Amino acid sequence: MSAFWRHYLEMVLAMFAGMVLLGPITFMALGLHDQMHADGLAVASLWRTVLMVVYMNVGMGAWMRYRGHSWERIAEMALGMTLPFLVLVPALVLGLVSETFLNVVGHLAMLVTDRKSTRLNSSHGYISYAVFCLKKK
């Protein structure tokens, strides 16, 4: 397995851990269970999407901090993970796309963005998480 894909797998696991660990806590603390499972409601879809992005960012940010990354790099990563979803949220709210479409396209955009920054930004000051880990060695 190449170093890029190993680091990418770390990212996926960190994001998943954020969702698994923070999801139940948030739902219980805020009493969101009924609102989050009301199928067909744009508001419920929006809540699920927003919380998913927050959970992924927290999990990934915690992992990056553990790996010794600066807050600046963590903020850069969070912005890169959030923007694909922010671009699609208006279409979700207007009913132009489904929640499933938003999630699939949002996650693919995160993969493409990170892969693109790996190729294009490896010599620049702002680089993807995977490239940063490779350059850190």
Short mmCIF file of N, CA, C and O in Angstrom, two decimals:
data_model
loop_
_atom_site.label_atom_id
_atom_site.label_comp_id
_atom_site.label_asym_id
_atom_site.label_seq_id
_atom_site.Cartn_x
_atom_site.Cartn_y
_atom_site.Cartn_z
N MET A 1 0.85 -1.18 0.00
CA MET A 1 0.00 0.00 0.00
C MET A 1 0.89 1.24 0.00
O MET A 1 1.81 1.34 0.80
N SER A 2 0.60 2.17 -0.90
CA SER A 2 1.42 3.38 -0.97
C SER A 2 1.18 4.25 0.27
O SER A 2 0.18 4.13 0.95
N ALA A 3 2.12 5.12 0.52
CA ALA A 3 2.02 5.99 1.70
C ALA A 3 0.79 6.89 1.60
O ALA A 3 0.13 7.15 2.61
N PHE A 4 0.47 7.37 0.40
CA PHE A 4 -0.71 8.23 0.25
C PHE A 4 -1.97 7.48 0.70
O PHE A 4 -2.76 8.00 1.46
N TRP A 5 -2.16 6.27 0.20
CA TRP A 5 -3.37 5.52 0.53
C TRP A 5 -3.39 5.10 2.00
O TRP A 5 -4.45 5.04 2.62
N ARG A 6 -2.23 4.85 2.60
CA ARG A 6 -2.19 4.54 4.03
C ARG A 6 -2.67 5.74 4.83
O ARG A 6 -3.48 5.60 5.74
N HIS A 7 -2.18 6.92 4.47
CA HIS A 7 -2.62 8.13 5.17
C HIS A 7 -4.08 8.44 4.89
O HIS A 7 -4.80 8.92 5.75
N TYR A 8 -4.51 8.15 3.68
CA TYR A 8 -5.93 8.39 3.36
C TYR A 8 -6.81 7.46 4.18
O TYR A 8 -7.86 7.88 4.67
N LEU A 9 -6.39 6.21 4.35
CA LEU A 9 -7.13 5.27 5.19
C LEU A 9 -7.18 5.78 6.63
O LEU A 9 -8.23 5.69 7.29
N GLU A 10 -6.09 6.33 7.12
CA GLU A 10 -6.09 6.93 8.46
C GLU A 10 -7.13 8.03 8.55
O GLU A 10 -7.84 8.15 9.55
N MET A 11 -7.21 8.85 7.51
CA MET A 11 -8.18 9.95 7.50
C MET A 11 -9.60 9.41 7.57
O MET A 11 -10.43 9.90 8.35
N VAL A 12 -9.90 8.40 6.77
CA VAL A 12 -11.25 7.83 6.75
C VAL A 12 -11.59 7.24 8.11
O VAL A 12 -12.69 7.46 8.63
N LEU A 13 -10.67 6.52 8.71
CA LEU A 13 -10.92 5.93 10.02
C LEU A 13 -11.13 7.01 11.09
O LEU A 13 -11.99 6.87 11.96
N ALA A 14 -10.35 8.08 11.03
CA ALA A 14 -10.51 9.18 11.99
C ALA A 14 -11.87 9.86 11.82
O ALA A 14 -12.54 10.17 12.81
N MET A 15 -12.29 10.08 10.58
CA MET A 15 -13.60 10.70 10.34
C MET A 15 -14.72 9.78 10.82
O MET A 15 -15.67 10.24 11.47
N PHE A 16 -14.60 8.50 10.53
CA PHE A 16 -15.61 7.54 10.95
C PHE A 16 -15.67 7.48 12.48
O PHE A 16 -16.77 7.45 13.06
N ALA A 17 -14.52 7.48 13.14
CA ALA A 17 -14.49 7.47 14.60
C ALA A 17 -15.19 8.71 15.16
O ALA A 17 -15.94 8.61 16.14
N GLY A 18 -14.97 9.86 14.55
CA GLY A 18 -15.65 11.07 14.98
C GLY A 18 -17.16 10.93 14.90
O GLY A 18 -17.89 11.32 15.82
N MET A 19 -17.64 10.34 13.80
CA MET A 19 -19.08 10.18 13.63
C MET A 19 -19.65 9.16 14.63
O MET A 19 -20.69 9.40 15.24
N VAL A 20 -18.95 8.05 14.82
CA VAL A 20 -19.44 6.99 15.71
C VAL A 20 -19.42 7.44 17.17
O VAL A 20 -20.35 7.16 17.93
N LEU A 21 -18.37 8.15 17.57
CA LEU A 21 -18.25 8.56 18.97
C LEU A 21 -19.12 9.77 19.31
O LEU A 21 -19.71 9.82 20.39
N LEU A 22 -19.18 10.75 18.41
CA LEU A 22 -19.91 11.98 18.72
C LEU A 22 -21.40 11.91 18.40
O LEU A 22 -22.19 12.61 19.03
N GLY A 23 -21.78 11.09 17.45
CA GLY A 23 -23.19 11.00 17.05
C GLY A 23 -24.12 10.69 18.20
O GLY A 23 -25.03 11.48 18.51
N PRO A 24 -23.95 9.57 18.87
CA PRO A 24 -24.87 9.23 19.97
C PRO A 24 -24.87 10.26 21.10
O PRO A 24 -25.92 10.55 21.67
N ILE A 25 -23.72 10.82 21.40
CA ILE A 25 -23.64 11.83 22.48
C ILE A 25 -24.47 13.05 22.11
O ILE A 25 -25.26 13.54 22.92
N THR A 26 -24.34 13.53 20.89
CA THR A 26 -25.09 14.71 20.44
C THR A 26 -26.58 14.42 20.42
O THR A 26 -27.38 15.23 20.88
N PHE A 27 -26.95 13.28 19.89
CA PHE A 27 -28.36 12.95 19.79
C PHE A 27 -29.00 12.89 21.17
O PHE A 27 -30.10 13.40 21.38
N MET A 28 -28.31 12.27 22.14
CA MET A 28 -28.87 12.18 23.50
C MET A 28 -28.88 13.54 24.18
O MET A 28 -29.86 13.92 24.81
N ALA A 29 -27.79 14.29 24.06
CA ALA A 29 -27.68 15.58 24.74
C ALA A 29 -28.70 16.59 24.22
O ALA A 29 -29.28 17.35 24.99
N LEU A 30 -28.93 16.59 22.91
CA LEU A 30 -29.83 17.58 22.31
C LEU A 30 -31.22 17.04 22.04
O LEU A 30 -32.09 17.77 21.58
N GLY A 31 -31.42 15.75 22.29
CA GLY A 31 -32.73 15.15 22.03
C GLY A 31 -33.13 15.22 20.57
O GLY A 31 -34.26 15.54 20.24
N LEU A 32 -32.20 14.93 19.69
CA LEU A 32 -32.44 15.09 18.25
C LEU A 32 -32.93 13.83 17.54
O LEU A 32 -33.15 13.86 16.34
N HIS A 33 -33.09 12.73 18.25
CA HIS A 33 -33.38 11.47 17.58
C HIS A 33 -34.59 11.56 16.65
O HIS A 33 -34.53 11.15 15.49
N ASP A 34 -35.72 12.09 17.14
CA ASP A 34 -36.92 12.15 16.31
C ASP A 34 -36.75 13.08 15.12
O ASP A 34 -37.17 12.76 14.01
N GLN A 35 -36.11 14.23 15.32
CA GLN A 35 -35.92 15.18 14.22
C GLN A 35 -34.97 14.63 13.17
O GLN A 35 -35.10 14.93 12.00
N MET A 36 -33.99 13.85 13.58
CA MET A 36 -32.97 13.36 12.66
C MET A 36 -33.46 12.21 11.79
O MET A 36 -32.85 11.88 10.80
N HIS A 37 -34.55 11.59 12.16
CA HIS A 37 -35.03 10.43 11.41
C HIS A 37 -36.37 10.66 10.74
O HIS A 37 -37.05 9.73 10.36
N ALA A 38 -36.75 11.92 10.59
CA ALA A 38 -37.98 12.26 9.89
C ALA A 38 -37.68 12.26 8.39
O ALA A 38 -37.19 13.23 7.86
N ASP A 39 -37.95 11.14 7.75
CA ASP A 39 -37.62 11.00 6.33
C ASP A 39 -38.37 12.01 5.47
O ASP A 39 -39.53 12.30 5.70
N GLY A 40 -37.68 12.50 4.46
CA GLY A 40 -38.29 13.39 3.50
C GLY A 40 -38.28 14.86 3.89
O GLY A 40 -38.66 15.69 3.11
N LEU A 41 -37.85 15.17 5.09
CA LEU A 41 -37.81 16.57 5.49
C LEU A 41 -36.46 17.17 5.17
O LEU A 41 -35.43 16.65 5.57
N ALA A 42 -36.48 18.29 4.47
CA ALA A 42 -35.22 18.96 4.11
C ALA A 42 -34.47 19.39 5.35
O ALA A 42 -33.24 19.34 5.39
N VAL A 43 -35.19 19.79 6.40
CA VAL A 43 -34.54 20.22 7.63
C VAL A 43 -33.79 19.06 8.28
O VAL A 43 -32.66 19.22 8.73
N ALA A 44 -34.41 17.89 8.32
CA ALA A 44 -33.75 16.72 8.90
C ALA A 44 -32.52 16.35 8.08
O ALA A 44 -31.46 16.04 8.64
N SER A 45 -32.62 16.41 6.76
CA SER A 45 -31.47 16.12 5.90
C SER A 45 -30.35 17.12 6.13
O SER A 45 -29.18 16.75 6.19
N LEU A 46 -30.72 18.37 6.28
CA LEU A 46 -29.74 19.41 6.53
C LEU A 46 -29.03 19.18 7.86
O LEU A 46 -27.80 19.25 7.94
N TRP A 47 -29.80 18.88 8.92
CA TRP A 47 -29.20 18.59 10.23
C TRP A 47 -28.24 17.41 10.16
O TRP A 47 -27.14 17.46 10.69
N ARG A 48 -28.67 16.33 9.50
CA ARG A 48 -27.80 15.15 9.40
C ARG A 48 -26.51 15.48 8.68
O ARG A 48 -25.43 15.05 9.07
N THR A 49 -26.61 16.26 7.61
CA THR A 49 -25.43 16.63 6.83
C THR A 49 -24.50 17.52 7.63
O THR A 49 -23.29 17.28 7.68
N VAL A 50 -25.04 18.53 8.27
CA VAL A 50 -24.21 19.46 9.06
C VAL A 50 -23.50 18.71 10.18
O VAL A 50 -22.29 18.86 10.37
N LEU A 51 -24.23 17.89 10.91
CA LEU A 51 -23.61 17.15 12.01
C LEU A 51 -22.57 16.15 11.51
O LEU A 51 -21.53 15.98 12.14
N MET A 52 -22.85 15.50 10.37
CA MET A 52 -21.86 14.56 9.82
C MET A 52 -20.56 15.29 9.51
O MET A 52 -19.47 14.81 9.84
N VAL A 53 -20.64 16.46 8.90
CA VAL A 53 -19.44 17.23 8.56
C VAL A 53 -18.71 17.66 9.82
O VAL A 53 -17.48 17.58 9.90
N VAL A 54 -19.44 18.10 10.83
CA VAL A 54 -18.82 18.49 12.10
C VAL A 54 -18.12 17.28 12.73
O VAL A 54 -16.96 17.38 13.17
N TYR A 55 -18.78 16.15 12.79
CA TYR A 55 -18.19 14.95 13.39
C TYR A 55 -16.92 14.53 12.64
O TYR A 55 -15.92 14.16 13.25
N MET A 56 -16.98 14.56 11.31
CA MET A 56 -15.80 14.19 10.53
C MET A 56 -14.64 15.14 10.80
O MET A 56 -13.49 14.72 10.94
N ASN A 57 -14.93 16.43 10.87
CA ASN A 57 -13.88 17.42 11.13
C ASN A 57 -13.28 17.25 12.52
O ASN A 57 -12.06 17.35 12.68
N VAL A 58 -14.11 16.99 13.51
CA VAL A 58 -13.59 16.80 14.87
C VAL A 58 -12.71 15.56 14.94
O VAL A 58 -11.61 15.58 15.49
N GLY A 59 -13.18 14.45 14.36
CA GLY A 59 -12.38 13.22 14.36
C GLY A 59 -11.07 13.39 13.63
O GLY A 59 -10.00 13.01 14.13
N MET A 60 -11.13 14.01 12.47
CA MET A 60 -9.92 14.20 11.68
C MET A 60 -8.99 15.21 12.35
O MET A 60 -7.76 15.02 12.38
N GLY A 61 -9.56 16.27 12.92
CA GLY A 61 -8.74 17.26 13.62
C GLY A 61 -8.04 16.67 14.82
O GLY A 61 -6.86 16.96 15.07
N ALA A 62 -8.74 15.83 15.57
CA ALA A 62 -8.13 15.18 16.73
C ALA A 62 -6.97 14.28 16.30
O ALA A 62 -5.91 14.27 16.93
N TRP A 63 -7.19 13.53 15.22
CA TRP A 63 -6.13 12.64 14.72
C TRP A 63 -4.93 13.45 14.23
O TRP A 63 -3.78 13.11 14.51
N MET A 64 -5.18 14.52 13.50
CA MET A 64 -4.08 15.35 13.01
C MET A 64 -3.31 15.98 14.16
O MET A 64 -2.08 16.05 14.13
N ARG A 65 -4.03 16.42 15.18
CA ARG A 65 -3.35 17.02 16.34
C ARG A 65 -2.49 15.97 17.03
O ARG A 65 -1.35 16.24 17.42
N TYR A 66 -3.02 14.76 17.16
CA TYR A 66 -2.27 13.65 17.75
C TYR A 66 -0.99 13.38 16.94
O TYR A 66 0.06 13.08 17.51
N ARG A 67 -1.09 13.52 15.62
CA ARG A 67 0.06 13.28 14.74
C ARG A 67 1.02 14.47 14.69
O ARG A 67 2.00 14.45 13.98
N GLY A 68 0.70 15.56 15.43
CA GLY A 68 1.62 16.68 15.54
C GLY A 68 1.41 17.81 14.55
O GLY A 68 2.29 18.65 14.37
N HIS A 69 0.27 17.86 13.91
CA HIS A 69 0.00 18.92 12.94
C HIS A 69 -0.42 20.21 13.63
O HIS A 69 -1.00 20.20 14.72
N SER A 70 -0.15 21.33 12.99
CA SER A 70 -0.49 22.64 13.55
C SER A 70 -1.99 22.90 13.42
O SER A 70 -2.68 22.29 12.60
N TRP A 71 -2.47 23.86 14.22
CA TRP A 71 -3.87 24.25 14.14
C TRP A 71 -4.18 24.83 12.75
O TRP A 71 -5.29 24.68 12.24
N GLU A 72 -3.20 25.48 12.16
CA GLU A 72 -3.40 26.04 10.82
C GLU A 72 -3.69 24.94 9.81
O GLU A 72 -4.59 25.06 8.98
N ARG A 73 -2.93 23.87 9.87
CA ARG A 73 -3.16 22.73 8.95
C ARG A 73 -4.50 22.06 9.22
O ARG A 73 -5.18 21.62 8.30
N ILE A 74 -4.86 21.99 10.50
CA ILE A 74 -6.15 21.38 10.85
C ILE A 74 -7.29 22.24 10.31
O ILE A 74 -8.26 21.71 9.75
N ALA A 75 -7.17 23.55 10.44
CA ALA A 75 -8.20 24.45 9.91
C ALA A 75 -8.28 24.34 8.39
O ALA A 75 -9.37 24.35 7.81
N GLU A 76 -7.14 24.23 7.73
CA GLU A 76 -7.11 24.07 6.28
C GLU A 76 -7.82 22.78 5.87
O GLU A 76 -8.62 22.78 4.93
N MET A 77 -7.55 21.71 6.58
CA MET A 77 -8.20 20.43 6.30
C MET A 77 -9.70 20.55 6.50
O MET A 77 -10.50 20.09 5.68
N ALA A 78 -10.11 21.18 7.60
CA ALA A 78 -11.54 21.31 7.90
C ALA A 78 -12.26 22.11 6.82
O ALA A 78 -13.36 21.75 6.41
N LEU A 79 -11.63 23.15 6.34
CA LEU A 79 -12.22 23.94 5.27
C LEU A 79 -12.37 23.10 4.00
O LEU A 79 -13.41 23.11 3.35
N GLY A 80 -11.33 22.35 3.67
CA GLY A 80 -11.37 21.49 2.49
C GLY A 80 -12.43 20.40 2.58
O GLY A 80 -13.02 20.00 1.58
N MET A 81 -12.69 19.92 3.81
CA MET A 81 -13.72 18.90 3.98
C MET A 81 -15.12 19.49 3.99
O MET A 81 -16.08 18.81 3.63
N THR A 82 -15.24 20.73 4.40
CA THR A 82 -16.56 21.35 4.56
C THR A 82 -17.06 21.98 3.26
O THR A 82 -18.26 21.90 2.96
N LEU A 83 -16.19 22.58 2.48
CA LEU A 83 -16.61 23.30 1.28
C LEU A 83 -17.44 22.48 0.29
O LEU A 83 -18.45 22.98 -0.22
N PRO A 84 -17.05 21.23 -0.02
CA PRO A 84 -17.89 20.49 -0.98
C PRO A 84 -19.34 20.35 -0.53
O PRO A 84 -20.26 20.40 -1.34
N PHE A 85 -19.53 20.21 0.78
CA PHE A 85 -20.89 20.07 1.29
C PHE A 85 -21.62 21.42 1.30
O PHE A 85 -22.80 21.50 0.98
N LEU A 86 -20.90 22.50 1.64
CA LEU A 86 -21.52 23.82 1.66
C LEU A 86 -22.03 24.22 0.28
O LEU A 86 -23.08 24.86 0.15
N VAL A 87 -21.29 23.84 -0.74
CA VAL A 87 -21.69 24.17 -2.11
C VAL A 87 -23.00 23.47 -2.47
O VAL A 87 -23.84 24.03 -3.18
N LEU A 88 -23.20 22.26 -1.94
CA LEU A 88 -24.37 21.47 -2.30
C LEU A 88 -25.58 21.68 -1.40
O LEU A 88 -26.70 21.31 -1.76
N VAL A 89 -25.39 22.26 -0.23
CA VAL A 89 -26.50 22.42 0.73
C VAL A 89 -27.67 23.22 0.16
O VAL A 89 -28.83 22.83 0.35
N PRO A 90 -27.46 24.33 -0.54
CA PRO A 90 -28.62 25.05 -1.10
C PRO A 90 -29.47 24.16 -2.01
O PRO A 90 -30.70 24.23 -1.97
N ALA A 91 -28.84 23.34 -2.82
CA ALA A 91 -29.58 22.43 -3.70
C ALA A 91 -30.38 21.41 -2.88
O ALA A 91 -31.50 21.06 -3.25
N LEU A 92 -29.83 20.97 -1.75
CA LEU A 92 -30.54 20.04 -0.86
C LEU A 92 -31.77 20.72 -0.26
O LEU A 92 -32.87 20.18 -0.28
N VAL A 93 -31.58 21.92 0.25
CA VAL A 93 -32.68 22.66 0.89
C VAL A 93 -33.79 22.96 -0.11
O VAL A 93 -34.98 22.89 0.22
N LEU A 94 -33.42 23.25 -1.35
CA LEU A 94 -34.42 23.54 -2.39
C LEU A 94 -35.06 22.27 -2.96
O LEU A 94 -35.95 22.35 -3.80
N GLY A 95 -34.57 21.11 -2.54
CA GLY A 95 -35.13 19.85 -3.02
C GLY A 95 -34.63 19.44 -4.39
O GLY A 95 -35.21 18.57 -5.03
N LEU A 96 -33.54 20.05 -4.85
CA LEU A 96 -33.01 19.73 -6.18
C LEU A 96 -32.15 18.47 -6.17
O LEU A 96 -31.97 17.85 -7.21
N VAL A 97 -31.58 18.14 -5.00
CA VAL A 97 -30.79 16.92 -4.87
C VAL A 97 -31.22 16.19 -3.59
O VAL A 97 -31.76 16.81 -2.66
N SER A 98 -30.97 14.91 -3.56
CA SER A 98 -31.30 14.13 -2.37
C SER A 98 -30.13 14.16 -1.38
O SER A 98 -29.00 14.53 -1.73
N GLU A 99 -30.42 13.75 -0.17
CA GLU A 99 -29.36 13.67 0.84
C GLU A 99 -28.29 12.66 0.42
O GLU A 99 -27.10 12.89 0.60
N THR A 100 -28.71 11.57 -0.18
CA THR A 100 -27.77 10.56 -0.66
C THR A 100 -26.85 11.15 -1.73
O THR A 100 -25.63 10.96 -1.68
N PHE A 101 -27.42 11.88 -2.68
CA PHE A 101 -26.61 12.52 -3.72
C PHE A 101 -25.60 13.47 -3.09
O PHE A 101 -24.42 13.46 -3.45
N LEU A 102 -26.05 14.30 -2.15
CA LEU A 102 -25.16 15.25 -1.49
C LEU A 102 -24.01 14.52 -0.80
O LEU A 102 -22.86 14.93 -0.92
N ASN A 103 -24.31 13.43 -0.10
CA ASN A 103 -23.27 12.70 0.61
C ASN A 103 -22.27 12.04 -0.34
O ASN A 103 -21.06 12.11 -0.13
N VAL A 104 -22.77 11.41 -1.40
CA VAL A 104 -21.87 10.75 -2.35
C VAL A 104 -20.98 11.78 -3.05
O VAL A 104 -19.76 11.64 -3.09
N VAL A 105 -21.59 12.83 -3.59
CA VAL A 105 -20.82 13.84 -4.32
C VAL A 105 -19.89 14.59 -3.37
O VAL A 105 -18.73 14.87 -3.71
N GLY A 106 -20.36 14.90 -2.16
CA GLY A 106 -19.51 15.59 -1.19
C GLY A 106 -18.28 14.79 -0.82
O GLY A 106 -17.17 15.32 -0.77
N HIS A 107 -18.46 13.49 -0.60
CA HIS A 107 -17.30 12.64 -0.25
C HIS A 107 -16.37 12.46 -1.44
O HIS A 107 -15.14 12.45 -1.27
N LEU A 108 -16.92 12.30 -2.63
CA LEU A 108 -16.06 12.19 -3.82
C LEU A 108 -15.28 13.47 -4.04
O LEU A 108 -14.10 13.43 -4.40
N ALA A 109 -15.93 14.60 -3.81
CA ALA A 109 -15.24 15.89 -3.98
C ALA A 109 -14.10 16.01 -2.97
O ALA A 109 -13.04 16.55 -3.30
N MET A 110 -14.29 15.50 -1.76
CA MET A 110 -13.21 15.53 -0.78
C MET A 110 -12.03 14.69 -1.26
O MET A 110 -10.88 15.09 -1.14
N LEU A 111 -12.31 13.52 -1.83
CA LEU A 111 -11.26 12.65 -2.34
C LEU A 111 -10.52 13.32 -3.50
O LEU A 111 -9.29 13.36 -3.52
N VAL A 112 -11.28 13.88 -4.43
CA VAL A 112 -10.67 14.54 -5.59
C VAL A 112 -9.85 15.74 -5.16
O VAL A 112 -8.73 15.95 -5.63
N THR A 113 -10.39 16.52 -4.25
CA THR A 113 -9.69 17.71 -3.77
C THR A 113 -8.38 17.33 -3.11
O THR A 113 -7.33 17.92 -3.37
N ASP A 114 -8.40 16.31 -2.26
CA ASP A 114 -7.17 15.90 -1.58
C ASP A 114 -6.18 15.32 -2.58
O ASP A 114 -5.00 15.60 -2.52
N ARG A 115 -6.65 14.52 -3.51
CA ARG A 115 -5.77 13.92 -4.51
C ARG A 115 -5.17 15.01 -5.40
O ARG A 115 -3.99 14.97 -5.72
N LYS A 116 -6.01 16.01 -5.77
CA LYS A 116 -5.53 17.11 -6.61
C LYS A 116 -4.48 17.93 -5.86
O LYS A 116 -3.45 18.29 -6.41
N SER A 117 -4.73 18.20 -4.59
CA SER A 117 -3.77 19.00 -3.85
C SER A 117 -2.47 18.22 -3.64
O SER A 117 -1.41 18.79 -3.50
N THR A 118 -2.56 16.90 -3.64
CA THR A 118 -1.36 16.08 -3.53
C THR A 118 -0.45 16.33 -4.73
O THR A 118 0.75 16.49 -4.59
N ARG A 119 -1.05 16.39 -5.92
CA ARG A 119 -0.25 16.58 -7.13
C ARG A 119 0.16 18.04 -7.32
O ARG A 119 1.29 18.33 -7.64
N LEU A 120 -0.76 18.95 -7.10
CA LEU A 120 -0.51 20.34 -7.46
C LEU A 120 0.21 21.15 -6.38
O LEU A 120 0.94 22.06 -6.70
N ASN A 121 -0.03 20.83 -5.13
CA ASN A 121 0.45 21.69 -4.07
C ASN A 121 1.61 21.13 -3.28
O ASN A 121 1.97 21.65 -2.25
N SER A 122 2.21 20.07 -3.76
CA SER A 122 3.28 19.45 -2.98
C SER A 122 4.48 20.37 -2.81
O SER A 122 5.27 20.19 -1.91
N SER A 123 4.61 21.38 -3.66
CA SER A 123 5.74 22.30 -3.51
C SER A 123 5.31 23.64 -2.92
O SER A 123 6.10 24.55 -2.81
N HIS A 124 4.06 23.76 -2.54
CA HIS A 124 3.54 25.01 -2.01
C HIS A 124 3.44 24.94 -0.49
O HIS A 124 3.56 23.89 0.12
N GLY A 125 3.15 26.08 0.13
CA GLY A 125 3.02 26.16 1.58
C GLY A 125 1.80 25.45 2.10
O GLY A 125 1.79 24.95 3.22
N TYR A 126 0.72 25.39 1.33
CA TYR A 126 -0.51 24.76 1.77
C TYR A 126 -0.66 23.44 1.02
O TYR A 126 -0.85 23.43 -0.19
N ILE A 127 -0.59 22.36 1.75
CA ILE A 127 -0.64 21.04 1.13
C ILE A 127 -1.66 20.18 1.85
O ILE A 127 -2.07 20.47 2.96
N SER A 128 -2.08 19.13 1.21
CA SER A 128 -3.07 18.25 1.80
C SER A 128 -2.48 17.50 2.99
O SER A 128 -1.28 17.42 3.17
N TYR A 129 -3.36 16.94 3.78
CA TYR A 129 -2.95 16.18 4.94
C TYR A 129 -2.02 15.03 4.54
O TYR A 129 -0.97 14.83 5.14
N ALA A 130 -2.40 14.30 3.50
CA ALA A 130 -1.59 13.14 3.08
C ALA A 130 -0.20 13.58 2.64
O ALA A 130 0.80 12.95 3.00
N VAL A 131 -0.11 14.66 1.88
CA VAL A 131 1.19 15.14 1.43
C VAL A 131 1.99 15.65 2.62
O VAL A 131 3.19 15.41 2.74
N PHE A 132 1.33 16.35 3.54
CA PHE A 132 2.02 16.87 4.71
C PHE A 132 2.66 15.72 5.50
O PHE A 132 3.81 15.81 5.93
N CYS A 133 1.92 14.63 5.66
CA CYS A 133 2.47 13.47 6.39
C CYS A 133 3.67 12.88 5.66
O CYS A 133 4.65 12.49 6.28
N LEU A 134 3.59 12.83 4.34
CA LEU A 134 4.70 12.27 3.56
C LEU A 134 5.92 13.18 3.65
O LEU A 134 7.05 12.70 3.75
N LYS A 135 5.71 14.51 3.59
CA LYS A 135 6.83 15.44 3.64
C LYS A 135 7.43 15.51 5.03
O LYS A 135 8.59 15.86 5.19
N LYS A 136 6.64 15.16 6.04
CA LYS A 136 7.09 15.25 7.42
C LYS A 136 8.19 14.21 7.72
O LYS A 136 8.97 14.38 8.62
N LYS A 137 8.20 13.14 6.95
CA LYS A 137 9.16 12.05 7.19
C LYS A 137 10.56 12.44 6.82
O LYS A 137 10.85 13.18 5.98
#
